């Protein structure tokens, strides 16, 4: 059973508990849907199970925070959907938000990762769930993702982030609520040398090592995406939630080697649940050397294990929920 999220704002929590109940609506993609975190929300209680929502997603945990005084059964609208883009949020989630309510006190939004093709990068650079097309290897997919983000301020795919945030901010101002827009967390410690020889790809596929160069490039795409999201949140009067900060020390390839990688201290799904090691000779930066390679079995455990890869674990969602709860409680509006 989930434990209440602790908060350092106990006094403000008392003030909230004596006030009228808050209403809360969450929007976004598979990050706030909580892909893999807890148990799947299934029919008959949740007929839209195709969105892949889970019980320990940060919006669900936030709605259960006692200090916020939200009734999860009547005053919480859980709309995030796996695979959602900014356009699909506007098309399918926004109408549900606007229908049947006098106004939501708190809105959260996490979206943008699907615009830059995170899954395509993972497939090309980390797992090889599926064969890649000629010319669409790791370097090409990283360059493609980066170009999509860098063009985001103009006519690129990320223009939709600004349009969606502006529309939600207008709604927030109209009802006197609060809009909190999150970024994403970088996936890797990009400086550890030991992880250069780690591969999550299954046996029989070309080696896809988590080199420092690849980790830095992947992290840079996330940084640039967060910059776009933050800028749009700030210009439209929303509050930006820097969830990347709370994942510090809990990424893939942290200090501590194999044990840290497969422990609960890594707050992303996707590392092997049990080690499968083999010795191989690899070429890293022009140097041939023996490395122990960590491999994932193929398939990695079914469809859910594939879709949840590089999504936050329950501990990651708990940290994000606590961060947002503290932001809400730190300012009494």
Short mmCIF file of C-alpha atoms in Angstrom, two decimals:
data_model
loop_
_atom_site.label_atom_id
_atom_site.label_comp_id
_atom_site.label_asym_id
_atom_site.label_seq_id
_atom_site.Cartn_x
_atom_site.Cartn_y
_atom_site.Cartn_z
CA UNK A 1 0.00 0.00 0.00
CA UNK A 2 1.28 3.44 -0.90
CA UNK A 3 2.43 5.51 2.05
CA UNK A 4 1.44 9.20 2.25
CA UNK A 5 4.03 11.47 0.66
CA UNK A 6 5.96 13.29 3.40
CA UNK A 7 6.26 17.06 3.17
CA UNK A 8 8.28 19.66 5.00
CA UNK A 9 5.39 22.09 4.90
CA UNK A 10 3.39 20.65 7.80
CA UNK A 11 1.93 23.99 8.91
CA UNK A 12 0.76 24.86 5.43
CA UNK A 13 -0.64 21.35 5.19
CA UNK A 14 -2.84 22.06 8.18
CA UNK A 15 -4.08 25.20 6.48
CA UNK A 16 -4.95 23.24 3.34
CA UNK A 17 -6.70 20.50 5.30
CA UNK A 18 -9.06 23.01 6.90
CA UNK A 19 -9.87 24.67 3.57
CA UNK A 20 -12.25 23.59 0.83
CA UNK A 21 -11.18 20.49 -1.08
CA UNK A 22 -8.94 21.04 -4.09
CA UNK A 23 -9.77 19.68 -7.51
CA UNK A 24 -6.97 18.36 -9.72
CA UNK A 25 -6.65 17.37 -13.39
CA UNK A 26 -3.58 15.76 -14.96
CA UNK A 27 -2.74 15.75 -18.67
CA UNK A 28 0.09 14.37 -20.74
CA UNK A 29 1.85 11.34 -22.16
CA UNK A 30 3.17 8.03 -20.78
CA UNK A 31 5.35 9.77 -18.18
CA UNK A 32 2.39 10.97 -16.09
CA UNK A 33 0.40 7.88 -17.12
CA UNK A 34 3.01 6.02 -15.07
CA UNK A 35 3.91 3.30 -17.56
CA UNK A 36 4.88 0.26 -15.48
CA UNK A 37 4.69 1.96 -12.06
CA UNK A 38 2.46 -0.06 -9.76
CA UNK A 39 -0.55 -1.87 -11.19
CA UNK A 40 -2.35 -1.18 -14.44
CA UNK A 41 -5.71 0.58 -14.16
CA UNK A 42 -7.98 -1.93 -15.91
CA UNK A 43 -11.69 -2.40 -16.71
CA UNK A 44 -14.40 -2.33 -15.55
CA UNK A 45 -13.43 0.64 -13.37
CA UNK A 46 -11.10 2.05 -16.03
CA UNK A 47 -12.50 1.36 -19.52
CA UNK A 48 -9.84 3.51 -21.21
CA UNK A 49 -7.11 1.08 -20.15
CA UNK A 50 -5.47 1.43 -23.56
CA UNK A 51 -3.81 4.61 -22.32
CA UNK A 52 -1.60 2.54 -20.04
CA UNK A 53 -2.26 4.32 -16.76
CA UNK A 54 -0.84 2.86 -13.55
CA UNK A 55 -1.61 3.17 -9.86
CA UNK A 56 1.72 4.71 -8.81
CA UNK A 57 1.94 7.44 -11.44
CA UNK A 58 2.81 10.81 -9.96
CA UNK A 59 -0.66 12.32 -10.61
CA UNK A 60 -2.32 9.44 -8.74
CA UNK A 61 0.10 9.80 -5.83
CA UNK A 62 -0.35 13.57 -5.82
CA UNK A 63 -4.13 13.17 -5.61
CA UNK A 64 -3.61 10.99 -2.52
CA UNK A 65 -1.48 13.55 -0.66
CA UNK A 66 -3.46 14.31 2.52
CA UNK A 67 -2.21 17.89 2.86
CA UNK A 68 -3.67 18.83 -0.52
CA UNK A 69 -7.16 17.74 0.49
CA UNK A 70 -8.08 16.22 -2.87
CA UNK A 71 -10.78 13.57 -3.05
CA UNK A 72 -9.30 11.09 -5.57
CA UNK A 73 -12.67 9.53 -6.35
CA UNK A 74 -14.54 12.74 -7.17
CA UNK A 75 -12.09 15.64 -7.52
CA UNK A 76 -9.30 14.07 -9.60
CA UNK A 77 -9.33 13.79 -13.40
CA UNK A 78 -6.59 11.44 -14.65
CA UNK A 79 -6.18 11.97 -18.40
CA UNK A 80 -2.55 11.16 -19.40
CA UNK A 81 -2.22 8.62 -22.20
CA UNK A 82 0.75 6.66 -23.48
CA UNK A 83 1.95 7.87 -26.87
CA UNK A 84 0.28 11.26 -26.51
CA UNK A 85 1.68 14.28 -28.33
CA UNK A 86 0.80 17.93 -27.85
CA UNK A 87 -1.72 17.72 -30.68
CA UNK A 88 -3.43 14.61 -29.29
CA UNK A 89 -3.61 16.17 -25.80
CA UNK A 90 -5.40 19.16 -27.33
CA UNK A 91 -7.66 16.92 -29.40
CA UNK A 92 -8.61 14.23 -26.86
CA UNK A 93 -7.69 15.35 -23.33
CA UNK A 94 -8.48 19.05 -23.37
CA UNK A 95 -12.19 18.58 -24.24
CA UNK A 96 -12.56 16.22 -21.26
CA UNK A 97 -10.90 18.80 -19.04
CA UNK A 98 -13.30 21.53 -20.12
CA UNK A 99 -16.40 19.37 -19.81
CA UNK A 100 -18.39 18.88 -16.62
CA UNK A 101 -16.45 21.02 -14.16
CA UNK A 102 -16.71 24.50 -12.70
CA UNK A 103 -12.94 24.75 -12.95
CA UNK A 104 -9.95 22.72 -11.82
CA UNK A 105 -7.82 24.22 -9.04
CA UNK A 106 -4.63 22.41 -10.07
CA UNK A 107 -3.48 21.30 -13.52
CA UNK A 108 -0.32 19.35 -14.33
CA UNK A 109 1.08 18.72 -17.80
CA UNK A 110 3.94 16.53 -19.02
CA UNK A 111 4.26 16.27 -22.79
CA UNK A 112 6.82 16.69 -25.59
CA UNK A 113 8.91 13.52 -25.47
CA UNK A 114 7.01 11.84 -28.27
CA UNK A 115 7.55 14.87 -30.48
CA UNK A 116 11.28 14.23 -30.55
CA UNK A 117 11.06 10.45 -30.89
CA UNK A 118 12.45 9.17 -27.58
CA UNK A 119 11.37 5.62 -28.45
CA UNK A 120 13.16 5.72 -31.81
CA UNK A 121 16.36 6.82 -30.06
CA UNK A 122 16.02 4.03 -27.50
CA UNK A 123 15.49 1.47 -30.25
CA UNK A 124 18.48 2.65 -32.26
CA UNK A 125 20.90 3.35 -29.40
CA UNK A 126 20.01 1.09 -26.48
CA UNK A 127 17.76 -1.92 -27.10
CA UNK A 128 17.02 -2.79 -30.74
CA UNK A 129 13.52 -3.92 -29.94
CA UNK A 130 13.04 -3.78 -33.72
CA UNK A 131 15.47 -3.69 -36.66
CA UNK A 132 16.41 -0.19 -37.78
CA UNK A 133 16.12 1.12 -41.30
CA UNK A 134 19.26 1.88 -43.30
CA UNK A 135 20.60 5.27 -42.32
CA UNK A 136 18.56 5.32 -39.09
CA UNK A 137 21.16 4.04 -36.64
CA UNK A 138 22.02 5.56 -33.28
CA UNK A 139 23.97 8.57 -34.50
CA UNK A 140 21.30 9.41 -37.08
CA UNK A 141 18.44 9.13 -34.56
CA UNK A 142 20.24 11.29 -32.01
CA UNK A 143 20.91 13.92 -34.67
CA UNK A 144 17.29 13.75 -35.81
CA UNK A 145 15.97 14.17 -32.25
CA UNK A 146 18.31 17.07 -31.61
CA UNK A 147 17.30 18.83 -34.81
CA UNK A 148 13.63 18.49 -33.87
CA UNK A 149 14.28 20.11 -30.50
CA UNK A 150 16.52 22.85 -31.87
CA UNK A 151 13.84 23.76 -34.41
CA UNK A 152 11.23 23.78 -31.66
CA UNK A 153 11.24 27.55 -31.23
CA UNK A 154 10.18 28.11 -34.83
CA UNK A 155 8.04 25.94 -37.07
CA UNK A 156 9.20 22.62 -35.61
CA UNK A 157 7.16 19.91 -34.00
CA UNK A 158 7.61 21.45 -30.56
CA UNK A 159 5.66 24.53 -31.56
CA UNK A 160 2.71 22.57 -30.26
CA UNK A 161 4.11 22.70 -26.72
CA UNK A 162 3.77 26.48 -26.69
CA UNK A 163 0.27 26.41 -28.14
CA UNK A 164 -0.93 23.85 -25.61
CA UNK A 165 0.64 25.61 -22.62
CA UNK A 166 -0.83 28.93 -23.75
CA UNK A 167 -4.30 27.41 -24.02
CA UNK A 168 -4.08 25.77 -20.59
CA UNK A 169 -2.66 28.94 -19.05
CA UNK A 170 -5.66 30.87 -20.36
CA UNK A 171 -7.96 28.33 -18.73
CA UNK A 172 -5.93 28.54 -15.51
CA UNK A 173 -6.28 32.33 -15.41
CA UNK A 174 -10.00 32.13 -16.13
CA UNK A 175 -10.73 29.79 -13.20
CA UNK A 176 -8.05 31.13 -10.85
CA UNK A 177 -6.13 27.86 -10.67
CA UNK A 178 -2.50 26.80 -10.95
CA UNK A 179 -0.80 25.20 -13.93
CA UNK A 180 2.38 23.20 -13.32
CA UNK A 181 4.30 22.03 -16.39
CA UNK A 182 7.02 19.44 -15.89
CA UNK A 183 10.08 18.68 -17.92
CA UNK A 184 11.74 15.27 -18.22
CA UNK A 185 14.61 13.69 -16.33
CA UNK A 186 17.95 13.01 -18.00
CA UNK A 187 18.49 9.27 -18.15
CA UNK A 188 22.22 8.88 -17.60
CA UNK A 189 25.14 9.76 -15.44
CA UNK A 190 27.22 10.75 -18.44
CA UNK A 191 30.65 10.77 -16.79
CA UNK A 192 31.21 7.26 -15.40
CA UNK A 193 33.76 5.24 -17.35
CA UNK A 194 32.65 1.81 -16.15
CA UNK A 195 29.37 2.01 -18.09
CA UNK A 196 31.15 2.37 -21.45
CA UNK A 197 31.15 -1.42 -21.73
CA UNK A 198 27.52 -2.00 -20.77
CA UNK A 199 24.96 -3.07 -23.36
CA UNK A 200 21.22 -3.49 -22.80
CA UNK A 201 20.76 -4.99 -26.27
CA UNK A 202 19.79 -8.63 -26.51
CA UNK A 203 22.16 -11.36 -27.56
CA UNK A 204 22.43 -11.75 -31.30
CA UNK A 205 22.23 -8.03 -31.99
CA UNK A 206 25.11 -5.71 -32.66
CA UNK A 207 26.63 -4.29 -29.52
CA UNK A 208 25.05 -1.03 -28.42
CA UNK A 209 27.33 0.17 -25.67
CA UNK A 210 26.33 2.95 -23.29
CA UNK A 211 29.41 5.00 -24.06
CA UNK A 212 29.95 8.39 -22.50
CA UNK A 213 29.61 10.00 -25.93
CA UNK A 214 26.20 8.42 -26.51
CA UNK A 215 25.02 9.20 -22.97
CA UNK A 216 26.02 12.85 -23.30
CA UNK A 217 24.25 13.22 -26.63
CA UNK A 218 21.07 11.59 -25.32
CA UNK A 219 21.14 13.74 -22.18
CA UNK A 220 21.66 16.85 -24.29
CA UNK A 221 18.44 16.14 -26.21
CA UNK A 222 16.59 15.99 -22.87
CA UNK A 223 18.25 19.24 -21.71
CA UNK A 224 17.24 21.06 -24.86
CA UNK A 225 13.70 19.72 -24.65
CA UNK A 226 13.45 20.90 -21.05
CA UNK A 227 14.68 24.36 -22.08
CA UNK A 228 11.84 24.60 -24.61
CA UNK A 229 9.24 23.44 -22.09
CA UNK A 230 10.55 25.77 -19.37
CA UNK A 231 10.58 28.78 -21.69
CA UNK A 232 7.00 28.16 -22.78
CA UNK A 233 5.84 27.66 -19.19
CA UNK A 234 7.46 30.89 -18.04
CA UNK A 235 6.29 33.06 -20.93
CA UNK A 236 2.68 31.95 -20.46
CA UNK A 237 2.59 32.28 -16.68
CA UNK A 238 2.72 28.58 -15.77
CA UNK A 239 5.01 27.07 -13.14
CA UNK A 240 7.86 24.90 -14.42
CA UNK A 241 8.63 21.75 -12.44
CA UNK A 242 12.27 20.72 -12.78
CA UNK A 243 11.89 16.99 -12.17
CA UNK A 244 15.39 16.42 -13.56
CA UNK A 245 16.82 17.78 -10.31
CA UNK A 246 15.17 15.14 -8.12
CA UNK A 247 16.64 12.33 -10.25
CA UNK A 248 20.21 13.42 -9.50
CA UNK A 249 22.07 10.34 -8.29
CA UNK A 250 19.33 7.98 -9.50
CA UNK A 251 20.06 7.68 -13.23
CA UNK A 252 21.48 4.83 -15.28
CA UNK A 253 25.27 4.38 -14.99
CA UNK A 254 25.72 6.04 -11.60
CA UNK A 255 28.81 5.40 -9.50
CA UNK A 256 28.59 1.99 -7.90
CA UNK A 257 28.78 -0.25 -10.96
CA UNK A 258 26.55 -3.23 -11.61
CA UNK A 259 24.98 -3.24 -8.17
CA UNK A 260 23.82 0.37 -8.47
CA UNK A 261 22.53 -0.18 -12.01
CA UNK A 262 20.13 -2.96 -11.06
CA UNK A 263 19.19 -1.64 -7.61
CA UNK A 264 16.22 0.43 -6.47
CA UNK A 265 18.53 3.45 -6.49
CA UNK A 266 18.08 3.61 -10.26
CA UNK A 267 14.74 5.35 -10.74
CA UNK A 268 14.12 4.27 -14.33
CA UNK A 269 12.81 1.00 -15.67
CA UNK A 270 14.87 -0.78 -18.29
CA UNK A 271 17.96 -2.21 -16.60
CA UNK A 272 18.00 -6.03 -16.45
CA UNK A 273 16.16 -7.49 -13.49
CA UNK A 274 18.81 -10.15 -13.29
CA UNK A 275 22.35 -9.95 -14.58
CA UNK A 276 23.32 -11.81 -17.71
CA UNK A 277 27.01 -11.24 -18.17
CA UNK A 278 29.42 -12.30 -20.85
CA UNK A 279 33.00 -11.40 -21.62
CA UNK A 280 33.70 -9.80 -24.95
CA UNK A 281 36.37 -7.72 -26.65
CA UNK A 282 35.14 -4.24 -27.49
CA UNK A 283 36.56 -1.25 -29.30
CA UNK A 284 35.98 1.95 -27.33
CA UNK A 285 37.61 5.14 -28.55
CA UNK A 286 40.02 3.11 -30.63
CA UNK A 287 41.14 0.86 -27.76
CA UNK A 288 40.52 -2.87 -27.75
CA UNK A 289 39.81 -4.29 -24.31
CA UNK A 290 37.88 -6.97 -22.49
CA UNK A 291 34.58 -5.86 -21.03
CA UNK A 292 31.81 -7.52 -19.09
CA UNK A 293 28.63 -6.95 -21.04
CA UNK A 294 25.27 -6.78 -19.31
CA UNK A 295 22.58 -8.10 -21.59
CA UNK A 296 18.82 -8.14 -21.52
CA UNK A 297 17.07 -11.35 -22.48
CA UNK A 298 14.99 -11.11 -25.64
CA UNK A 299 12.19 -10.35 -25.42
CA UNK A 300 12.78 -8.22 -22.34
CA UNK A 301 9.62 -9.45 -20.65
CA UNK A 302 6.71 -8.57 -22.84
CA UNK A 303 5.00 -5.49 -24.14
CA UNK A 304 4.78 -3.67 -20.79
CA UNK A 305 8.49 -4.15 -20.14
CA UNK A 306 9.21 -2.68 -23.56
CA UNK A 307 6.94 0.34 -23.22
CA UNK A 308 8.03 1.14 -19.66
CA UNK A 309 11.74 1.23 -20.55
CA UNK A 310 13.31 4.56 -19.53
CA UNK A 311 10.16 5.58 -17.63
CA UNK A 312 10.29 6.39 -13.90
CA UNK A 313 9.89 3.62 -11.35
CA UNK A 314 7.55 3.95 -8.38
CA UNK A 315 10.33 5.65 -6.39
CA UNK A 316 10.81 8.13 -9.21
CA UNK A 317 7.10 8.94 -9.31
CA UNK A 318 7.02 9.33 -5.53
CA UNK A 319 9.84 11.87 -5.75
CA UNK A 320 8.06 13.84 -8.49
CA UNK A 321 4.77 13.80 -6.58
CA UNK A 322 6.50 15.07 -3.46
CA UNK A 323 8.22 17.82 -5.45
CA UNK A 324 4.92 19.04 -6.91
CA UNK A 325 3.13 18.75 -3.56
CA UNK A 326 5.81 20.87 -1.93
CA UNK A 327 5.48 23.48 -4.68
CA UNK A 328 1.72 23.63 -4.19
CA UNK A 329 2.06 23.89 -0.42
CA UNK A 330 4.87 26.43 -0.47
CA UNK A 331 2.61 29.20 -1.79
CA UNK A 332 -0.86 29.68 -0.39
CA UNK A 333 -3.09 31.01 -3.13
#
